[in-house]
PDB file of C-alpha atoms and ligand atoms in Angstrom:
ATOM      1  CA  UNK A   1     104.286 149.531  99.231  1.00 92.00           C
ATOM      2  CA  UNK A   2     106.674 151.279  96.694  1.00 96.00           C
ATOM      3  CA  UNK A   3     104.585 151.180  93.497  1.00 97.00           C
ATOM      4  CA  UNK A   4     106.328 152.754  90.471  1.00 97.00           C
ATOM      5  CA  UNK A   5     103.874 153.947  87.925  1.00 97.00           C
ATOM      6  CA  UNK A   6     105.699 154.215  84.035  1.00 96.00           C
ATOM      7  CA  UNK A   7     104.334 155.250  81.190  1.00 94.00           C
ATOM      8  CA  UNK A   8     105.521 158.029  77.906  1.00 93.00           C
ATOM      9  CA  UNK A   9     105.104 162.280  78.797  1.00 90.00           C
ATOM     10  CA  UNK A  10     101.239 162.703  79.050  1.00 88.00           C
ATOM     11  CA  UNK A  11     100.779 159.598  79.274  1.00 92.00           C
ATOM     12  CA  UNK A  12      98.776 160.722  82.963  1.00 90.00           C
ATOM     13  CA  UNK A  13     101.303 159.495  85.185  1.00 92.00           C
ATOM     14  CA  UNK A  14     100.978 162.570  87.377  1.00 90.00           C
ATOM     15  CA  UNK A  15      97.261 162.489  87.471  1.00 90.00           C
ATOM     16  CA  UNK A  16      96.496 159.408  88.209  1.00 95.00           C
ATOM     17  CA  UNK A  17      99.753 159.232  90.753  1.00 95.00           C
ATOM     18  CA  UNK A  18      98.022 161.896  92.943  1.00 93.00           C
ATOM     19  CA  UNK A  19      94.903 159.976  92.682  1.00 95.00           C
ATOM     20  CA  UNK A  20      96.612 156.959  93.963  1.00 96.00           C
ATOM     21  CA  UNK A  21      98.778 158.538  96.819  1.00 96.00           C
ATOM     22  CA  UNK A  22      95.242 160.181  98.110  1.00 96.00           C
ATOM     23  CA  UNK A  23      93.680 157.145  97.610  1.00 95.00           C
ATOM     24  CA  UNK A  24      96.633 154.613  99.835  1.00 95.00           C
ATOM     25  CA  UNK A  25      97.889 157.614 102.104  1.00 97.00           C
ATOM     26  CA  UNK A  26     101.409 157.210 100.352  1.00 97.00           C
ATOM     27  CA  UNK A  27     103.150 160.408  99.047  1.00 98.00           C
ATOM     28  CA  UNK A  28     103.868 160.802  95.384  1.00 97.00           C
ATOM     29  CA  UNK A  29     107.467 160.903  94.425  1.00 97.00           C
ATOM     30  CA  UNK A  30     107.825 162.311  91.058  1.00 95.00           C
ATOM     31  CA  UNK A  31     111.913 163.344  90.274  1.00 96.00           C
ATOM     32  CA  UNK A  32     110.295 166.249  87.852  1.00 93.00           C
ATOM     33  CA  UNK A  33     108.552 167.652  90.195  1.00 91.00           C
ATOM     34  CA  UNK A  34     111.614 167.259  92.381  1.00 94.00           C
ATOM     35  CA  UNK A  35     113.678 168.678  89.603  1.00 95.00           C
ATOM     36  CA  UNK A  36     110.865 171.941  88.957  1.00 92.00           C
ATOM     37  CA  UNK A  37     111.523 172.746  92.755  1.00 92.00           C
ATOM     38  CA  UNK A  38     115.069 172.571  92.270  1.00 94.00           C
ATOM     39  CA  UNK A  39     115.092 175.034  89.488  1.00 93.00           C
ATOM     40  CA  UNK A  40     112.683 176.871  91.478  1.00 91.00           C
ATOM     41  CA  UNK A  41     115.032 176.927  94.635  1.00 94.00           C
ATOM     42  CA  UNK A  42     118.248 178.057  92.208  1.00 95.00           C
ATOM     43  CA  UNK A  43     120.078 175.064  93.548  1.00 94.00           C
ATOM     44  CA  UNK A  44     123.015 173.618  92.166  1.00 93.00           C
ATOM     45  CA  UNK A  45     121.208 170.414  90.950  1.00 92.00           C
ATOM     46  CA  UNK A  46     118.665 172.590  89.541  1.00 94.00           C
ATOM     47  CA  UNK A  47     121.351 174.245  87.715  1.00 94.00           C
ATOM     48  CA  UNK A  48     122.607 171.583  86.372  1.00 93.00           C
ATOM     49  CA  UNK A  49     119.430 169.974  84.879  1.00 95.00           C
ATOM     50  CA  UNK A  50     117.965 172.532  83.620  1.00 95.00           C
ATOM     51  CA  UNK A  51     119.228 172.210  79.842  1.00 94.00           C
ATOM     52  CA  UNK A  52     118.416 168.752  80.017  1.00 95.00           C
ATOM     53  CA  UNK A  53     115.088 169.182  80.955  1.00 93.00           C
ATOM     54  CA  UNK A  54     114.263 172.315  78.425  1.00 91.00           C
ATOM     55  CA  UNK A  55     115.782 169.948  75.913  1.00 88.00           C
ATOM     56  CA  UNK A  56     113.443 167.004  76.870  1.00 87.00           C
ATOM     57  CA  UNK A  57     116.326 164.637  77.453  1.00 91.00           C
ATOM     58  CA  UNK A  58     117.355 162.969  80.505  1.00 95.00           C
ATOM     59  CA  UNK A  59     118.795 164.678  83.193  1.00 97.00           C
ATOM     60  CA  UNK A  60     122.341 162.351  84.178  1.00 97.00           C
ATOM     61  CA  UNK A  61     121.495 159.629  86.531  1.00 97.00           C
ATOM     62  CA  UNK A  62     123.766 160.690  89.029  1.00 95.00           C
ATOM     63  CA  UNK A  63     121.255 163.738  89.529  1.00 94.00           C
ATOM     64  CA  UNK A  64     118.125 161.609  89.892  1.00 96.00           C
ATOM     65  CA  UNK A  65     119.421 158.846  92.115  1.00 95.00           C
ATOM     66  CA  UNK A  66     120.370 161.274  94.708  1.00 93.00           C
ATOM     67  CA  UNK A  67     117.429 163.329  94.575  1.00 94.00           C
ATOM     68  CA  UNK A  68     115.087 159.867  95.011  1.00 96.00           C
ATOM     69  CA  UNK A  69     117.593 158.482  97.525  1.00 95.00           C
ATOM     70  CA  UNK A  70     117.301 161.511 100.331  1.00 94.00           C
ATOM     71  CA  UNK A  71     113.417 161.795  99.312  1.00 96.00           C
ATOM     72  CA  UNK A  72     112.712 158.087  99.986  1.00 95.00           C
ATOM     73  CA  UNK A  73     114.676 158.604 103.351  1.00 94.00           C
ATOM     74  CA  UNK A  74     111.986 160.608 104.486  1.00 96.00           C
ATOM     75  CA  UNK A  75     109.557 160.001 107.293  1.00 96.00           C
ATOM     76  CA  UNK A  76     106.613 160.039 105.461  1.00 97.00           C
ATOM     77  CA  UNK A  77     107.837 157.614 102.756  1.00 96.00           C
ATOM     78  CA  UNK A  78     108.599 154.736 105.637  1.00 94.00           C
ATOM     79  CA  UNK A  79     104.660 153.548 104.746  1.00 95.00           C
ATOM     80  CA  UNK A  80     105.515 153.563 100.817  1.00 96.00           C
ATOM     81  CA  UNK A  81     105.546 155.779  97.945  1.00 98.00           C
ATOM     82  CA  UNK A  82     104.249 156.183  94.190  1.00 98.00           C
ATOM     83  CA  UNK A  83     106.893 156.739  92.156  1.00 98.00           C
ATOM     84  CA  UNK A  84     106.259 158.852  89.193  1.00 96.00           C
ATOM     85  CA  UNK A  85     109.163 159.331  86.608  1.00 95.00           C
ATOM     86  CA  UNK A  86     111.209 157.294  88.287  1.00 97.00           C
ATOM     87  CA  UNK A  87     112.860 155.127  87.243  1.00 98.00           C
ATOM     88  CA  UNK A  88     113.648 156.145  83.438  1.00 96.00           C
ATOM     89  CA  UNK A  89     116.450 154.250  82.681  1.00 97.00           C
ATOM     90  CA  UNK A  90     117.727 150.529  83.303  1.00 97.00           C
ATOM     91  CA  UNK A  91     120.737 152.179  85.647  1.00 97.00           C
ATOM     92  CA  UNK A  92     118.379 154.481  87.737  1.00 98.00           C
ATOM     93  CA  UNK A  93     116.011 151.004  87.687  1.00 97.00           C
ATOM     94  CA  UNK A  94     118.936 148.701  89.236  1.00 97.00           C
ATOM     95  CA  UNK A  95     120.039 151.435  91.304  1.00 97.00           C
ATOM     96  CA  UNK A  96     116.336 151.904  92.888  1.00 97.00           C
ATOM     97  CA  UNK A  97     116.528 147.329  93.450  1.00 96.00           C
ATOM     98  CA  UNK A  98     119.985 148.260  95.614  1.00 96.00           C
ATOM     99  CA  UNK A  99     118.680 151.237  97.502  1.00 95.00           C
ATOM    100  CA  UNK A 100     115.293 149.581  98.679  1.00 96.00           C
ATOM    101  CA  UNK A 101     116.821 146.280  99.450  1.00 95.00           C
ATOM    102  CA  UNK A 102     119.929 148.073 101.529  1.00 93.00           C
ATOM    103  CA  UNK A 103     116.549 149.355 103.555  1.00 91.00           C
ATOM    104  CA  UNK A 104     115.058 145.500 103.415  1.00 92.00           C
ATOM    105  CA  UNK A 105     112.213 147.297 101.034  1.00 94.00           C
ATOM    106  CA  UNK A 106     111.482 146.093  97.183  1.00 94.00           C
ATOM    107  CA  UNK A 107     109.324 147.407  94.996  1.00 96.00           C
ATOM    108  CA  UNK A 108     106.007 146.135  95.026  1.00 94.00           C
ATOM    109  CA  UNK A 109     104.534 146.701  91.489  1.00 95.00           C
ATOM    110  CA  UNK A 110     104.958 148.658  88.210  1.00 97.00           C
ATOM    111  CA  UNK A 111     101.956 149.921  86.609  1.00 97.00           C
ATOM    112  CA  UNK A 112     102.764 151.154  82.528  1.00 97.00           C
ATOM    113  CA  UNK A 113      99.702 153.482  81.161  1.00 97.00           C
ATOM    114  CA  UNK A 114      99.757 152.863  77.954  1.00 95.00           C
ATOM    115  CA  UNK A 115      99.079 156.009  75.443  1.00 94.00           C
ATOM    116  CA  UNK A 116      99.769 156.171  71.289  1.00 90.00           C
ATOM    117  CA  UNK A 117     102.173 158.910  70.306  1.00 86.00           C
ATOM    118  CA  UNK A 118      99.196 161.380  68.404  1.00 86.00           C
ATOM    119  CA  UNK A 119      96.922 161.644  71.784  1.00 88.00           C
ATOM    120  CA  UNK A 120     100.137 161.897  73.650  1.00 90.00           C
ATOM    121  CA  UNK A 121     101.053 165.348  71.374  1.00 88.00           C
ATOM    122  CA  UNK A 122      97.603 166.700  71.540  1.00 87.00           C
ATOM    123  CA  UNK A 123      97.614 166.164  75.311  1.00 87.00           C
ATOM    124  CA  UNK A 124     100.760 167.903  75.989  1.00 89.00           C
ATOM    125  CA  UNK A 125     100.046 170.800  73.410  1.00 91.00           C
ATOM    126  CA  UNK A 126      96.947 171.858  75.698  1.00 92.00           C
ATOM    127  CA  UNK A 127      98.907 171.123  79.007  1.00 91.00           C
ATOM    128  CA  UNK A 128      98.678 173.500  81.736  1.00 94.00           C
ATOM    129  CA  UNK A 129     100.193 173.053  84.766  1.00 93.00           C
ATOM    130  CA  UNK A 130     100.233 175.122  88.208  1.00 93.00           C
ATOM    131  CA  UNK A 131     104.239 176.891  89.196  1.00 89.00           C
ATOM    132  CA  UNK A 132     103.451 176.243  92.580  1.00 90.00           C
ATOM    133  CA  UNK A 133     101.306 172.946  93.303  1.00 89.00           C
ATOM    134  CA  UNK A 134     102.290 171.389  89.991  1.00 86.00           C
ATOM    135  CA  UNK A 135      98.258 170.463  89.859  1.00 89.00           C
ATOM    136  CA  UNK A 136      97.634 169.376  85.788  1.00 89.00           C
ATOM    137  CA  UNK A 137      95.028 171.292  83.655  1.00 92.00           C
ATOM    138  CA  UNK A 138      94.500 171.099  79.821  1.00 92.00           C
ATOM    139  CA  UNK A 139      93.538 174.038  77.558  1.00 93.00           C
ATOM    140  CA  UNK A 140      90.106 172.053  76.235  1.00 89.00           C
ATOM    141  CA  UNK A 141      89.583 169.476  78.276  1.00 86.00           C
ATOM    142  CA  UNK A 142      89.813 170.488  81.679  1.00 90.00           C
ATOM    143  CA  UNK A 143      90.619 174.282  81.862  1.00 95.00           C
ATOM    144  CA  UNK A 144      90.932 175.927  85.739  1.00 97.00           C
ATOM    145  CA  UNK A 145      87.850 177.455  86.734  1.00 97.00           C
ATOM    146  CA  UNK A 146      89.606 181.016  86.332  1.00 96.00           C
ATOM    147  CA  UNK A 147      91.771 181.484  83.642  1.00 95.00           C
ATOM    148  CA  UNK A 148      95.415 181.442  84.384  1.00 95.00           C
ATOM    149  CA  UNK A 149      94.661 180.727  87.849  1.00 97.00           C
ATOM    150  CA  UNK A 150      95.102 177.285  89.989  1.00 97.00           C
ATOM    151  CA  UNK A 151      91.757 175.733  91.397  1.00 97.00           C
ATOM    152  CA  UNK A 152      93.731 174.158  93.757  1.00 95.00           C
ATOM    153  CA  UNK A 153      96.042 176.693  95.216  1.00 96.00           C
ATOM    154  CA  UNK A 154      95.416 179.443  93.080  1.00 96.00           C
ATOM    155  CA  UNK A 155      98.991 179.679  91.926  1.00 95.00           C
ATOM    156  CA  UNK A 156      99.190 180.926  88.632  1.00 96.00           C
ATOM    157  CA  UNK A 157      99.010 178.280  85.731  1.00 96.00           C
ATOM    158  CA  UNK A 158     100.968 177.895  82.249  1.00 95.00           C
ATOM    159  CA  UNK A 159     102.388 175.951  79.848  1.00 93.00           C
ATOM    160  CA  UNK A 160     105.758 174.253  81.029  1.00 88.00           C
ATOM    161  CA  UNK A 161     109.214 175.020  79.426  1.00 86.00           C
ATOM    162  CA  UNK A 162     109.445 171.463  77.977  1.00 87.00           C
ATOM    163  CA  UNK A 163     105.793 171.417  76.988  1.00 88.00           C
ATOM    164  CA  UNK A 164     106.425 172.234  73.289  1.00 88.00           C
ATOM    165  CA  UNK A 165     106.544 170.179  70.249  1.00 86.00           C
ATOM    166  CA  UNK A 166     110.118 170.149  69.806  1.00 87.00           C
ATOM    167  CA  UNK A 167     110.799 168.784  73.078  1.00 88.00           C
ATOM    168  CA  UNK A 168     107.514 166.640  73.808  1.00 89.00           C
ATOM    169  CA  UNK A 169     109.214 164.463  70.188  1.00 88.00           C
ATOM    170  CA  UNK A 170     112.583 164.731  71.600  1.00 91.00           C
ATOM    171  CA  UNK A 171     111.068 163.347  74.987  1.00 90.00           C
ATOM    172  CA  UNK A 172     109.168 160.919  73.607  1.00 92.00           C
ATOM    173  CA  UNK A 173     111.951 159.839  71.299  1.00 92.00           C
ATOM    174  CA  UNK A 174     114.338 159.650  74.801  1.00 92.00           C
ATOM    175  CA  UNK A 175     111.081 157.196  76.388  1.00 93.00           C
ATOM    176  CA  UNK A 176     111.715 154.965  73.323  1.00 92.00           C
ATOM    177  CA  UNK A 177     115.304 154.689  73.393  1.00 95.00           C
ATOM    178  CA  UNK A 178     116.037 154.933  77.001  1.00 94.00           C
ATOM    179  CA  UNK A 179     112.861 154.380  79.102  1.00 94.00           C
ATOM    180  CA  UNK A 180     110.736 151.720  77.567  1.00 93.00           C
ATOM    181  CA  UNK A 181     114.035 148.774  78.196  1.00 95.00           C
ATOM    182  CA  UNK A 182     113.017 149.479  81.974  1.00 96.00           C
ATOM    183  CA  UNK A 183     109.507 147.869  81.415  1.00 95.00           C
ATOM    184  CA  UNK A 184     111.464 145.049  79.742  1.00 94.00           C
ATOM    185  CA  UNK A 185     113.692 145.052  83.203  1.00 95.00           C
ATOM    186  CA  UNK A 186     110.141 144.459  85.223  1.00 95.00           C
ATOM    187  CA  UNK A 187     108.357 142.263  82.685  1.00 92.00           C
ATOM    188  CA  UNK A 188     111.235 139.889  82.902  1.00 87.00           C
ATOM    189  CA  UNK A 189     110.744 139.852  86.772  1.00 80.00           C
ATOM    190  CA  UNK A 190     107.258 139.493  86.348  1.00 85.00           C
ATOM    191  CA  UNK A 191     106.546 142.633  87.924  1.00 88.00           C
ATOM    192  CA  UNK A 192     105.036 144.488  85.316  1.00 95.00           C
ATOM    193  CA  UNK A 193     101.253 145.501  84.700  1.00 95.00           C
ATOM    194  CA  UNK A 194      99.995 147.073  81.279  1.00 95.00           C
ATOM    195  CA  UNK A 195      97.078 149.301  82.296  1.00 97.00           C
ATOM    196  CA  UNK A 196      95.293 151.337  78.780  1.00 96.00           C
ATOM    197  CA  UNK A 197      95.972 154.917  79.328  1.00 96.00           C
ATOM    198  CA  UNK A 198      92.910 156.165  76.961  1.00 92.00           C
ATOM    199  CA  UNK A 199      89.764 157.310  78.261  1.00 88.00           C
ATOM    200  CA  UNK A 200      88.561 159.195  81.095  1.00 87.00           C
ATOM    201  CA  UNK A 201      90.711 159.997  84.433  1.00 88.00           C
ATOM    202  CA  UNK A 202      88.166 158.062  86.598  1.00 94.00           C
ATOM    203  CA  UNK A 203      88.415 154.848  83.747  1.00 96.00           C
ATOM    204  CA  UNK A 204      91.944 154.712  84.134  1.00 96.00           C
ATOM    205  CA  UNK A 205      92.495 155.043  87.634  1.00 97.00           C
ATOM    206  CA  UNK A 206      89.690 151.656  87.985  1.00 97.00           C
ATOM    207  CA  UNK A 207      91.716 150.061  85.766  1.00 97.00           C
ATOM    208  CA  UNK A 208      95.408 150.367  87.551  1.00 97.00           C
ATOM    209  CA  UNK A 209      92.967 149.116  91.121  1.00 96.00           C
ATOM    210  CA  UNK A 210      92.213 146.192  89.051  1.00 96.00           C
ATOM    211  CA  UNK A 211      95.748 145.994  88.091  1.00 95.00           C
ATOM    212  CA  UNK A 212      97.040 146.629  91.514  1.00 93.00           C
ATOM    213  CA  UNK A 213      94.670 143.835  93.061  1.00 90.00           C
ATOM    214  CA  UNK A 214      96.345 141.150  90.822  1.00 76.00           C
ATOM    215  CA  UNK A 215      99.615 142.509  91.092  1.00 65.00           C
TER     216      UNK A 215
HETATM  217  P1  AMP B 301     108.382 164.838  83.997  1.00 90.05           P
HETATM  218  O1  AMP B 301     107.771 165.911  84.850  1.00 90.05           O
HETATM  219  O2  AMP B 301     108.342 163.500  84.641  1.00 90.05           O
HETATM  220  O3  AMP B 301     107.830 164.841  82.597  1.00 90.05           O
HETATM  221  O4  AMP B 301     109.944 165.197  83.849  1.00 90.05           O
HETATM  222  C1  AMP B 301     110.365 166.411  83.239  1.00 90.05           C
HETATM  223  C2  AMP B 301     111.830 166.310  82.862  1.00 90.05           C
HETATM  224  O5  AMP B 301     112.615 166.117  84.054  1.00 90.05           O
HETATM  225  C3  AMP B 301     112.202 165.153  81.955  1.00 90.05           C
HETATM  226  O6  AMP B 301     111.988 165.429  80.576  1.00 90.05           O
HETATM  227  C4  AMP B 301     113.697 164.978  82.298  1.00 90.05           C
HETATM  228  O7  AMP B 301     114.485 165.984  81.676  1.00 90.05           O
HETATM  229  C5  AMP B 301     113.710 165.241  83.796  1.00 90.05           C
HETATM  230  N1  AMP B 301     113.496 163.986  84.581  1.00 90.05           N
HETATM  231  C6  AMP B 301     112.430 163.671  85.364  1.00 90.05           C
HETATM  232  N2  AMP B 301     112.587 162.453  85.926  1.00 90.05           N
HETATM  233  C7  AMP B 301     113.784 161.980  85.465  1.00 90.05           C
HETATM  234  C8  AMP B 301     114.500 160.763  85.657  1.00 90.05           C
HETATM  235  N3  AMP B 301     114.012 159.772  86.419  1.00 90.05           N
HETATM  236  N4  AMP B 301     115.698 160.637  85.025  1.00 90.05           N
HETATM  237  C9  AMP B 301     116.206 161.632  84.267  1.00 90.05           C
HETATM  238  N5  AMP B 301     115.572 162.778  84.020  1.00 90.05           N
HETATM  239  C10 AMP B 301     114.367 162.974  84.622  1.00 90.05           C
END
């Protein structure tokens, strides 16, 4: 099953994405993570997105689609995949239809957490988020057992590049104007589920299985 899972910056895509690839032995598939390694790696595409992405606007499509493209070719995503981040506009959206159907694969559902714009600041103010597992802490709420330090991996943690309040408005602004005519793309196939985004981790994730079981 490709299941893409949409929803604003903070919204707990990435949380509740590793919940679900645990939970259906699917990998998750998120293009910023993709993008973070890039960077990481010094590659050319990393290169080239990383104004974008300190900006908090959209890296081009071009970029994305061929990062998702060789990722999806992948052994381990033959079973499926949770897409996180992906797709963020109506171009990467249409492109993602052609590229699963060239493989006789479709998208199987689209979850959208739903989040208001204040909780979304606060959550992304207190962000923290490990350089080398990319596991997601926040300052208050959930801080890593040892400060600075992963309780995962024990990588070091920090705030990202793009997690400040300049770019978290810019990105959210770019989710408005860009991102949010994909969920129209999916409602009008009917493939769209609204899941609310407040609460606890554990509420949310029972919310997208109930979702998911309708879908
Ligand atoms: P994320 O980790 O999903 O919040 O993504 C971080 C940043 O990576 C975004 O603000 C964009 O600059 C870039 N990015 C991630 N996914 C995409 C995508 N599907 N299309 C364009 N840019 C993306």
């Amino acid at each position: 099953m490709i299941l893409v899972l949409m929803g604003p910056p903070g919204a707990g895509k990435g949380t509740q994405a590793a919940r679900l690839a645990a939970d259906m032995s699917i990998p998750q598939v998120s293009t910023g993570d993709l993008l973070r390694e890039a960077r990481r790696d010094g590659s050319d595409i990393g290169k080239r997105a990383a104004g974008y992405m300190d900006a908090g606007t959209l890296v081009p499509d071009d970029v994305v689609i061929a990062l998702i493209e060789r990722r999806l070719e992948q052994g381990d995503c033959k079973p499926g995949a949770i897409l996180d981040g992906f797709p963020r506009t109506v171009a990467q959206a249409v492109q993602l239809d052609d590229m699963l159907e060239r493989g006789q694969r479709q998208v199987g559902a689209v979850i959208s957490i739903m989040v208001n714009e204040d909780e979304i600041v606060e959550r992304i103010l207190g962000r923290l988020t490990c350089g080398q597992c990319g596991a997601v802490f926040h300052r208050l709420i959930k801080p890593p057992a040892v400060a600075g330090q992963c309780d995962v991996c024990e990588g070091g943690v920090s705030s990202r590049s793009d997690d400040n309040e300049d770019a978290i408005r810019t990105r959210l602004q770019t989710y408005t104007n860009q991102t949010a005519p994909v969920l129209d793309y999916y409602g009008g196939a009917g493939r769209l589920e609204k899941v609310d985004g407040t609460g606890g981790m554990d509420d949310v994730f029972e919310r997208i299985q109930d979702a998911l079981s309708v879908a």
